[in-house]
XYZ file of C-alpha atoms in Angstrom:
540
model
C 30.078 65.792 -43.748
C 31.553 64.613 -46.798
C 28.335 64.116 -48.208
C 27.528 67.754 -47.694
C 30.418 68.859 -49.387
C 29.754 66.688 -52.559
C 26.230 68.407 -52.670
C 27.679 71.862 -52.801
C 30.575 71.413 -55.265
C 27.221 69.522 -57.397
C 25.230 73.197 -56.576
C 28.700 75.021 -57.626
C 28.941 73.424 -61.088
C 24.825 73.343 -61.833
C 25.579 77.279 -61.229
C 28.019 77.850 -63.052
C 26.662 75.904 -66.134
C 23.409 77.971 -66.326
C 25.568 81.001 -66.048
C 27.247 79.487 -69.671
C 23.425 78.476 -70.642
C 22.304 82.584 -70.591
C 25.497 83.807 -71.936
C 24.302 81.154 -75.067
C 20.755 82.171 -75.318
C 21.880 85.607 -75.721
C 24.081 85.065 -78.656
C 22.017 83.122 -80.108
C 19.200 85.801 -79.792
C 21.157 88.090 -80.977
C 22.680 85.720 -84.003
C 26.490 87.248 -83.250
C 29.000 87.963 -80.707
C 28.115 90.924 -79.382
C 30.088 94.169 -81.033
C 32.111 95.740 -78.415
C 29.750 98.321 -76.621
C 25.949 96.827 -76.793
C 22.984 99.016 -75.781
C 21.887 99.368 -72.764
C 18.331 97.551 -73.337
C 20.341 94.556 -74.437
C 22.376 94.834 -71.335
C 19.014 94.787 -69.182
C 17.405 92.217 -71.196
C 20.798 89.891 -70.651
C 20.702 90.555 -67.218
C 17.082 89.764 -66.599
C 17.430 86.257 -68.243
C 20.199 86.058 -66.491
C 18.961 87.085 -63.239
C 15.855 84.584 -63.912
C 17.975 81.648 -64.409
C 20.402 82.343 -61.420
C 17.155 82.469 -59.411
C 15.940 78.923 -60.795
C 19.484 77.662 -60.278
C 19.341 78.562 -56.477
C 16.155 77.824 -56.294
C 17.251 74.158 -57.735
C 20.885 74.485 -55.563
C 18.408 75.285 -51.919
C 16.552 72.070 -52.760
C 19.327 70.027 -53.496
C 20.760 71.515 -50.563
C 17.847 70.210 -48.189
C 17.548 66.910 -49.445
C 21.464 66.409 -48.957
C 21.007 67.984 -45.480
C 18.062 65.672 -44.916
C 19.849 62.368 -46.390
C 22.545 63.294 -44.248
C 20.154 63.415 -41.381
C 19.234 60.066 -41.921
C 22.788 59.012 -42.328
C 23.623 60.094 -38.980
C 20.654 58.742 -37.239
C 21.290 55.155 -38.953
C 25.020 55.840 -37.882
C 24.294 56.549 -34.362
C 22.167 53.516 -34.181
C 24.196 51.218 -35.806
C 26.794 52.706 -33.395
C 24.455 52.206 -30.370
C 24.046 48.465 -31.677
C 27.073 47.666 -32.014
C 28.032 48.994 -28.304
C 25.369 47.272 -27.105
C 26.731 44.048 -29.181
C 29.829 44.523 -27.420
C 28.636 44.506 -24.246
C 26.894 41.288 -24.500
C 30.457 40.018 -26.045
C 32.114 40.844 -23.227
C 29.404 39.871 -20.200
C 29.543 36.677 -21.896
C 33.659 36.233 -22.365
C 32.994 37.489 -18.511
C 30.604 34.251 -18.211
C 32.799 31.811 -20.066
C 35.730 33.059 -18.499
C 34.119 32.251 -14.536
C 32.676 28.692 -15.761
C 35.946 28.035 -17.425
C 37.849 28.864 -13.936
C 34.674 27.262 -12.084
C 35.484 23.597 -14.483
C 39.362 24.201 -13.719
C 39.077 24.415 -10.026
C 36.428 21.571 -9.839
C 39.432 19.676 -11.724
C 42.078 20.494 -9.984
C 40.209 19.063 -6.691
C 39.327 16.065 -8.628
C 42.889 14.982 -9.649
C 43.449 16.097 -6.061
C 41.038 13.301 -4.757
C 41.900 10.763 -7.420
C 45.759 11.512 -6.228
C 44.607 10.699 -2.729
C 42.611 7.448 -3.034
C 45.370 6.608 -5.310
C 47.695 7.060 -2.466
C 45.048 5.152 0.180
C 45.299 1.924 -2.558
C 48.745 2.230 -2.740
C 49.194 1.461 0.985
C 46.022 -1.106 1.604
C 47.933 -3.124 -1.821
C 50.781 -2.515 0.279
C 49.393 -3.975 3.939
C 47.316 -6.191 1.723
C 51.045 -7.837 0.547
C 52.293 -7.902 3.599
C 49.872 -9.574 5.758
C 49.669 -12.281 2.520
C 53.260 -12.493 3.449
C 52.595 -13.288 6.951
C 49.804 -15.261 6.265
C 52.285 -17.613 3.864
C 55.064 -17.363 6.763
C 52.011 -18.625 9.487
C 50.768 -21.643 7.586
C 54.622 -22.781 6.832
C 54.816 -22.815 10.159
C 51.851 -24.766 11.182
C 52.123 -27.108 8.207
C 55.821 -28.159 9.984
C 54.229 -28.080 13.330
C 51.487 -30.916 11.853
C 53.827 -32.984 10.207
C 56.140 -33.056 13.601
C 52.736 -33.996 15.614
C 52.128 -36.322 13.208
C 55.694 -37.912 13.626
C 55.609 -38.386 17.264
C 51.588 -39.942 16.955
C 53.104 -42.564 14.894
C 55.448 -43.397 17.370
C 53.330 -43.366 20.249
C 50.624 -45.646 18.284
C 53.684 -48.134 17.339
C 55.048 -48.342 21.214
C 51.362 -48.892 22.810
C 50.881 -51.755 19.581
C 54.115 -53.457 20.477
C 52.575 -53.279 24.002
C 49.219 -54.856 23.616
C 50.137 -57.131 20.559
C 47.089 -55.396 18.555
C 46.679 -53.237 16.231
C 44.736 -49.894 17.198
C 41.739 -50.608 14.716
C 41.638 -53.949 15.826
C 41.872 -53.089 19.731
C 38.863 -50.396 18.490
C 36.958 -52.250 16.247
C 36.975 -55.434 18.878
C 35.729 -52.842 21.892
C 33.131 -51.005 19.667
C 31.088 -54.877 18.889
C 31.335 -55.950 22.404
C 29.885 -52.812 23.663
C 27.686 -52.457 20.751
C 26.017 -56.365 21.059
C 25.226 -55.512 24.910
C 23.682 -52.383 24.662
C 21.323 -53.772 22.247
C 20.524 -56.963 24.133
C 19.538 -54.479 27.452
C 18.098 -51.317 24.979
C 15.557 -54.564 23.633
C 14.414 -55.708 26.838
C 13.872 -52.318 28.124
C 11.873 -50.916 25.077
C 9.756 -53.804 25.089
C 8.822 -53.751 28.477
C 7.873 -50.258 27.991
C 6.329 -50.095 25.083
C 3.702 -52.946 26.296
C 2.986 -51.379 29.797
C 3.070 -47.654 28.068
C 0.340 -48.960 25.210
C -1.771 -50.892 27.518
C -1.922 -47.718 29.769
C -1.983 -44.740 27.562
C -4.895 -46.664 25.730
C -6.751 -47.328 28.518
C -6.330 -43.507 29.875
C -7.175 -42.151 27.060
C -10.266 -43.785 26.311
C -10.972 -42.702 29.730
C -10.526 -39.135 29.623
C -12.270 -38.649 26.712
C -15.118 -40.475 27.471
C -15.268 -38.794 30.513
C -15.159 -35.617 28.764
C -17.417 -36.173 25.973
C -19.753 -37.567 28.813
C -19.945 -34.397 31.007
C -20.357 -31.882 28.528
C -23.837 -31.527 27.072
C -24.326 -29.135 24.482
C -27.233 -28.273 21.816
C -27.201 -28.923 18.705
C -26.232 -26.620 15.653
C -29.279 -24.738 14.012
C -28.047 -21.935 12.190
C -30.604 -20.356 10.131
C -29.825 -17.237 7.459
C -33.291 -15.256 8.480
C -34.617 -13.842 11.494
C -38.350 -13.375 11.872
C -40.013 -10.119 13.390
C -43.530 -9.956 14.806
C -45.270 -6.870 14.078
C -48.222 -5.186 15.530
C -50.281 -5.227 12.240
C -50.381 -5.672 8.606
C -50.877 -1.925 8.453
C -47.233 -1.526 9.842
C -46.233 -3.261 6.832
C -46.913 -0.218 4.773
C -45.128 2.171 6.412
C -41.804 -0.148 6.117
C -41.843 0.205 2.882
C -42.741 3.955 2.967
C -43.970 5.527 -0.503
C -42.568 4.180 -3.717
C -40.566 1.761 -1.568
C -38.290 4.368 -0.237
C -38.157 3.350 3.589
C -37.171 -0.497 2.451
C -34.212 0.911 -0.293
C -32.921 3.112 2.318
C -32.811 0.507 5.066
C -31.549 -2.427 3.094
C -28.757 -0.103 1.688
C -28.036 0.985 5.249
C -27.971 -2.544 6.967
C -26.693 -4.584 4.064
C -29.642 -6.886 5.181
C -32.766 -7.948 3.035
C -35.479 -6.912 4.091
C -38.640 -9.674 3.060
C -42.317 -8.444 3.144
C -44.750 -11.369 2.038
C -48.229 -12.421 2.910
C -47.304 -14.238 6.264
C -49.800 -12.160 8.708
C -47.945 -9.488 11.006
C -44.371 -10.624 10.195
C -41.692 -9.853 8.238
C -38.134 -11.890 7.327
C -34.626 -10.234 7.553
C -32.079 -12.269 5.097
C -28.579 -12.247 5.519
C -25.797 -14.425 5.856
C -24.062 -12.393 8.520
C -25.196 -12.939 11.766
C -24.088 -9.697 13.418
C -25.411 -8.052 10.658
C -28.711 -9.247 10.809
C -28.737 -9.125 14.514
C -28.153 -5.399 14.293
C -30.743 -4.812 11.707
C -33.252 -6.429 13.561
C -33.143 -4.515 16.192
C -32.892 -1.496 14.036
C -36.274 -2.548 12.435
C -37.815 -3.363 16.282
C -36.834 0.530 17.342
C -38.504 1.758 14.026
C -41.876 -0.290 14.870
C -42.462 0.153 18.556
C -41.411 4.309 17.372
C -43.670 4.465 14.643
C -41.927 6.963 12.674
C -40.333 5.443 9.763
C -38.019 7.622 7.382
C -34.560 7.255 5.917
C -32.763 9.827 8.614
C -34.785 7.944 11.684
C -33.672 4.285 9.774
C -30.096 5.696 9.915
C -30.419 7.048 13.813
C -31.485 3.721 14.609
C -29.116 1.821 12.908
C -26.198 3.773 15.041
C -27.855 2.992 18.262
C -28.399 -0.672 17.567
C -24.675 -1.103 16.500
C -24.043 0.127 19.637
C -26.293 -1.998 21.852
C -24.929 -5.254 19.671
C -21.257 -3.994 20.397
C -22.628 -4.139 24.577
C -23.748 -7.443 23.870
C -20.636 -8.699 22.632
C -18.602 -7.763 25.400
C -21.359 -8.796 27.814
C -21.277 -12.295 25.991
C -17.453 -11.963 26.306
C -17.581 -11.393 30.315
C -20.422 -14.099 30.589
C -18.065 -16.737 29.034
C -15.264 -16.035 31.379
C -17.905 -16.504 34.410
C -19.102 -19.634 33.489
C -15.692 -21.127 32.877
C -14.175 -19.702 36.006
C -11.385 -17.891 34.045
C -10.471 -14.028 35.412
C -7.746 -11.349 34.684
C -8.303 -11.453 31.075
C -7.451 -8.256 28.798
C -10.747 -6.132 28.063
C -9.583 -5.970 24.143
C -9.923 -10.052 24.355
C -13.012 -10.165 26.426
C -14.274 -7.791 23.264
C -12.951 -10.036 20.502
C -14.231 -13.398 22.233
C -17.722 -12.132 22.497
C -17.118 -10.739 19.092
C -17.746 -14.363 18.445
C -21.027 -14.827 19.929
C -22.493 -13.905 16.326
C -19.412 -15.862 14.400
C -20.323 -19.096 12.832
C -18.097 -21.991 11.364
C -19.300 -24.631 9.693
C -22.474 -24.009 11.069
C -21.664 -24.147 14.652
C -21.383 -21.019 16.516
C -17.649 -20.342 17.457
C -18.045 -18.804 20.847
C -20.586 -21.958 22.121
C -17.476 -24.319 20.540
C -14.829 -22.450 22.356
C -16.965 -22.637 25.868
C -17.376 -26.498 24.973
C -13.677 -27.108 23.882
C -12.626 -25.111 27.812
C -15.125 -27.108 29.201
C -13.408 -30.882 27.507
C -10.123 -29.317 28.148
C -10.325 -28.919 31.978
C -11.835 -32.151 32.211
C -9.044 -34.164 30.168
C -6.395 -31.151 32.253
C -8.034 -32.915 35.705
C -7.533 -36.044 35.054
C -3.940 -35.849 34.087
C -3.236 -33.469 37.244
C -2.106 -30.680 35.055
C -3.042 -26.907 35.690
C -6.318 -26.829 34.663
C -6.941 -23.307 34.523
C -4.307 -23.015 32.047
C -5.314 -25.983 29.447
C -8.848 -23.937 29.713
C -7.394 -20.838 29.461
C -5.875 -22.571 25.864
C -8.851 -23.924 24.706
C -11.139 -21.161 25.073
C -8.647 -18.772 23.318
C -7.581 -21.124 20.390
C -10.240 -19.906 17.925
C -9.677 -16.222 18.863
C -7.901 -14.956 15.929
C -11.527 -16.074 13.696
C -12.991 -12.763 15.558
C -10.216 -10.815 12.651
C -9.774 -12.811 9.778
C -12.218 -10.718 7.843
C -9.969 -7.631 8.781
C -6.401 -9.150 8.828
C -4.543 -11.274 6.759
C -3.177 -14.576 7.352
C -4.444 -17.801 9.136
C -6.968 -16.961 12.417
C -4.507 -19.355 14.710
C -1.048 -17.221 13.735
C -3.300 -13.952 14.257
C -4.745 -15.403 17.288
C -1.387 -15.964 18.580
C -0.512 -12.787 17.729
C -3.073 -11.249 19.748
C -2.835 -12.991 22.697
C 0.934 -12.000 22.256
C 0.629 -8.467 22.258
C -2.041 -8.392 25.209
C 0.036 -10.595 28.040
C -0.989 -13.856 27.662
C 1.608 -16.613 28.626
C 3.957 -18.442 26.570
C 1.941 -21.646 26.520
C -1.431 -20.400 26.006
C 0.213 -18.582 22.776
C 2.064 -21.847 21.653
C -1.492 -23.630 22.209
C -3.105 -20.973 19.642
C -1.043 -21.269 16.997
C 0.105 -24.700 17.202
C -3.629 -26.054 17.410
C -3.743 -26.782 13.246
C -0.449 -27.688 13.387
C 1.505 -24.578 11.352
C 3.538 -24.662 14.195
C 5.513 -27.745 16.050
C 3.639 -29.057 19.029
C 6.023 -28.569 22.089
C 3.887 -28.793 24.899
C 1.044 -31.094 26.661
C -1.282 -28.146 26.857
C -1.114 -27.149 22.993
C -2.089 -31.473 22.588
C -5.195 -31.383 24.652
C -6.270 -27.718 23.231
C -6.416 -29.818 19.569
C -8.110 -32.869 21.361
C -10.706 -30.482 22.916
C -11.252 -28.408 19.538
C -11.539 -31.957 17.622
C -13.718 -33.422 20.155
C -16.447 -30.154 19.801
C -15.650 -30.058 16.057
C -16.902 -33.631 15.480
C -19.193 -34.250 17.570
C -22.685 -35.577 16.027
C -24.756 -32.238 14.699
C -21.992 -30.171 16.046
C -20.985 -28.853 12.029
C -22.485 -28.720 8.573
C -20.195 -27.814 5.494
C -22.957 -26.259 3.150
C -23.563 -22.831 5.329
C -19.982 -22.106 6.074
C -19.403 -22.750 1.892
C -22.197 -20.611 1.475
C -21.013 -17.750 4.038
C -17.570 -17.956 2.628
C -18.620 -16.960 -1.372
C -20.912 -14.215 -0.308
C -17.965 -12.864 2.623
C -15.432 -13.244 -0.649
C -17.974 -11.390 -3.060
C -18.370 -8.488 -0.433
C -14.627 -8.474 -0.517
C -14.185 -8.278 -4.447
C -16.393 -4.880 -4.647
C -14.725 -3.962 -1.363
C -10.871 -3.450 -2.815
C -11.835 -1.195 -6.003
C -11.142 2.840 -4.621
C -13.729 5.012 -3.959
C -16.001 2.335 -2.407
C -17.772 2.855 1.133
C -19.839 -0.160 1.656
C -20.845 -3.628 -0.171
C -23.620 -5.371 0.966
C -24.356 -9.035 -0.822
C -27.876 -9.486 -1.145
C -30.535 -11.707 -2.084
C -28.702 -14.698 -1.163
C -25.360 -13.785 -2.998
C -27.898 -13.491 -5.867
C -26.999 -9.262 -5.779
C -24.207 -7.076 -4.419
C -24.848 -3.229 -3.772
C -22.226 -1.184 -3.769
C -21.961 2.072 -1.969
C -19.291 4.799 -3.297
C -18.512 7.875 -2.035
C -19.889 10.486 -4.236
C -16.876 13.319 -3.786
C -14.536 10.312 -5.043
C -16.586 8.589 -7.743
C -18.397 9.958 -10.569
C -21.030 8.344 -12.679
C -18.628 7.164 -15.323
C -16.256 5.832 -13.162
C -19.405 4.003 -10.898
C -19.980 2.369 -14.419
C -16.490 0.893 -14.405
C -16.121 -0.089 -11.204
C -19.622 -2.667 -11.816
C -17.843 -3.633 -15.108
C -14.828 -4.616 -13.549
C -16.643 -6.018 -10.559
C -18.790 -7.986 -12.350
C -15.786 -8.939 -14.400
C -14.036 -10.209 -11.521
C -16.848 -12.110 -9.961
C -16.924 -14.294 -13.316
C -12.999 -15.361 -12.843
C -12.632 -15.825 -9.355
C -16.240 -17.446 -8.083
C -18.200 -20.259 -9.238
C -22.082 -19.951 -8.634
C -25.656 -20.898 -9.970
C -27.441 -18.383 -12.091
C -26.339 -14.806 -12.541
C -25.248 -12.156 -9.625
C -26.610 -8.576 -9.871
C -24.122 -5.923 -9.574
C -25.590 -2.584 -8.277
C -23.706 0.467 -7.953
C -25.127 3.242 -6.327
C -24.291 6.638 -5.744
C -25.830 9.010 -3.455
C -25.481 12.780 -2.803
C -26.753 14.382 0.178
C -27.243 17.771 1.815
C -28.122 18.468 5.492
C -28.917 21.765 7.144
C -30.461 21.984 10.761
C -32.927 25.267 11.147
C -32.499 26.613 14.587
């Protein structure tokens, strides 16, 4: 508003000075004052002019009038928003005073129970420092009291030892020392007498016995000797057989050497071909996976893989049948299923060359006989023996030594006390504490060492291939390792959803790498890894 009234009083004054500007320009038109009483076309032409330049004045007033009414316009627009601004400004002051105000009661209520707490525990202190003081009082007052209580004890054991000296004439370390010899010298003459007595009767008989029994034993148990071979040999029905094994561009023989883990050997010997591996049960399996494919005819890598199944499943048969058969022969019966599984688990298990369920049958076998002729439970000492070697059946699965696992299997599924302690004690890791756990490592030495019972090349040679199968086994993504070509070449299997090309690259750097620091072999090992997408759809 103010600034409206500064534009008029500006329109006032521009008015009134072009009022003064006409009355000018007439006198100077006319060159005097004007005599009293001009003429009336003088007056008209005065008033014209002057008429014209009260027009141009309004005119110039009007438009200085609108701009001031529009500047003022904007005044009161920026006003009203500045005012708006500043409202809203104050708003946010406040919710935020609001804010600092709650935290700030929030922080002094969240003191106030602190010093509360702090007040309290001091308080708890206070009285344990005060308990703790007293009962360090009482304590003091107690051993006062027992320290007099000694010394009077001690005062009246003096006296007693002094009366009984005057008594006997002797001192009481001399009376001791005197009774202590004489005892001493006899025990020792009668302890010598007696130990040598039995120590001559006890060596002359235990020798004797012993030879005995394990002659005996060693005598009565006839057993074959150890050929373990690395190939099995399959008869076919023609040369032209050997063709379809390998299938076009070899893709029957990839496909079932990557599905066995077995190599698969196709040479010029007539109607044969070799399967090479250095696990048995593996190689068991994929010979009868190959002796399905021939007798069906139809070879391809979905029939190869049907085949496979179904012979893991008639070896898994045959281990439990071996299992059962082993219990018949030795006369042994109420035995958990699981173990009857895991002993003829061993039926394809070698070690050192000699098969590990014929050496726990043998070792039952030396047991009972060696059991019989000390009249001990016979059953039982077999019942050892046969089940010392058990934990060998998981040693590729769990860690630690196979007698603690053993032990801890035949643990879990009932077995008795002493047949455990026999397991685990039979290498010694563990005390021997009983008679049965002694004969179950004289039977086990007795089949170990036996002439052609072992050979320490094969089980060398098992061991680096089971150990480079285990390398490539603990990287992730990895579903099977097969070593191959006599340890000469491991394939590795990953699992195509886990592992991509790049990564399958890494994992055969890194086996390869490890392979180099950990093993020690002739020549160079192949690593393989291969990774394999597939899609199956049934049309119905």
């Amino acid at each position: 508003m103010d600034t409206i009234v500064i534009v008029l009083a500006v329109a006032v004054v521009l008015l009134a000075l072009v009022m003064i500007a006409a009355l000018v320009i007439v006198m100077r038109r006319t060159g005097t004052v004007a005599p009293p009483g001009p003429s009336p076309e003088q007056i008209a032409g005065v008033k014209a002019e002057v008429n014209e330049e009260l027009e141009r004045a309004r005119r110039e007033a009007e438009e200085i009038r609108t701009k001031a009414e529009h500047d003022a316009g904007e005044i009161l627009k920026k006003s009203e928003t500045f005012a708006e601004s500043a409202a809203l400004m104050r708003k946010e002051v406040e919710e935020e005073t609001r804010i600092l105000k709650t935290e700030l009661k929030e922080l002094r209520s969240d003191l106030e129970r602190r010093e509360n707490r702090l007040a309290e525990r001091e308080q708890r202190l206070d009285e344990e420092a005060r308990r703790q003081t007293e009962r360090a009082r009482k304590l003091a007052e107690t051993e006062t009291e027992l320290a007099d209580r000694r010394e009077e004890l001690e005062r009246v054991a003096e006296r007693r030892q002094e009366i009984l000296e005057r008594v006997a004439g002797l001192t009481a370390e001399q009376a001791k020392t005197e009774l202590v010899k004489e005892i001493e010298n006899q025990a020792k003459r009668e302890a010598a007498l007696i130990v040598r007595e039995i120590e001559g009767e006890a060596r002359k008989e235990g020798e004797k016995r012993a030879c005995k029994i394990v002659t005996l034993a060693v005598q009565r148990v006839a057993t074959e000797q150890t050929a373990e071979s690395v190939v099995s040999v399959l008869h076919l029905p023609g040369d032209e057989m050997k063709g379809r094994i390998i299938g076009r561009e070899g893709r029957n023989i990839r496909a079932f050497e990557s599905t066995t883990g077995v190599n698969l050997i196709i040479d010029d010997t007539p109607e044969a071909v070799l399967l090479s591996c250095f696990d048995p049960v593996r190689r068991e399996t994929a010979r009868l996976t190959l002796e399905k494919l021939v007798l069906d005819g139809r070879i391809h890598p979905q029939r190869i893989e049907e085949a496979y199944e179904r012979s893991k499943a008639e070896v898994r048969d045959l281990c439990v049948r071996a299992g059962e058969d082993a219990l018949v022969e030795l006369g042994i019966t109420e035995m958990h299923p699981e173990l009857v599984t895991l002993l003829g688990q061993l039926r394809y298990r070698t070690s050192y060359g000699q098969n590990v369920l014929k050496h726990l049958i043998e070792s039952a076998h030396i047991a009972g006989i060696m059991a019989s002729e000390l009249r001990l439970d016979r059953d039982l000492v077999k019942r050892c023996a046969l089940l010392h070697d058990i934990g060998k059946a998981l040693t590729h699965e769990v860690e630690g030594s196979h007698a603690m696992i053993g032990a801890e299997i035949a643990r879990r599924y009932g077995e008795h006390e002493d047949v455990v302690h026999a397991i685990e004690a039979h290498h010694n890791e563990v005390e021997v504490k009983t008679v049965e756990a002694v004969l179950t490592q004289a039977a086990d030495a007795i089949s170990g060492s036996r002439p052609g019972a072992r050979r320490e090349s094969l089980e060398a040679y098992v061991k680096r291939l089971e150990r480079l199968e285990e390398i490539a086994q603990s990287y992730d993504g990895v579903d099977k390792v097969f070593a191959m070509q006599a340890g000469r070449e491991i394939r590795v299997m990953v699992r195509p959803e886990n592992v991509d090309d790049i990564q399958a690259q890494v994992i055969a750097r890194d086996v390869a790498k490890q392979v180099e620091e950990e093993l020690t072999y002739p020549g160079q090992i192949r690593i393989t890894v291969v990774r394999e997408s597939r899609a199956t759809e049934f049309a119905r």
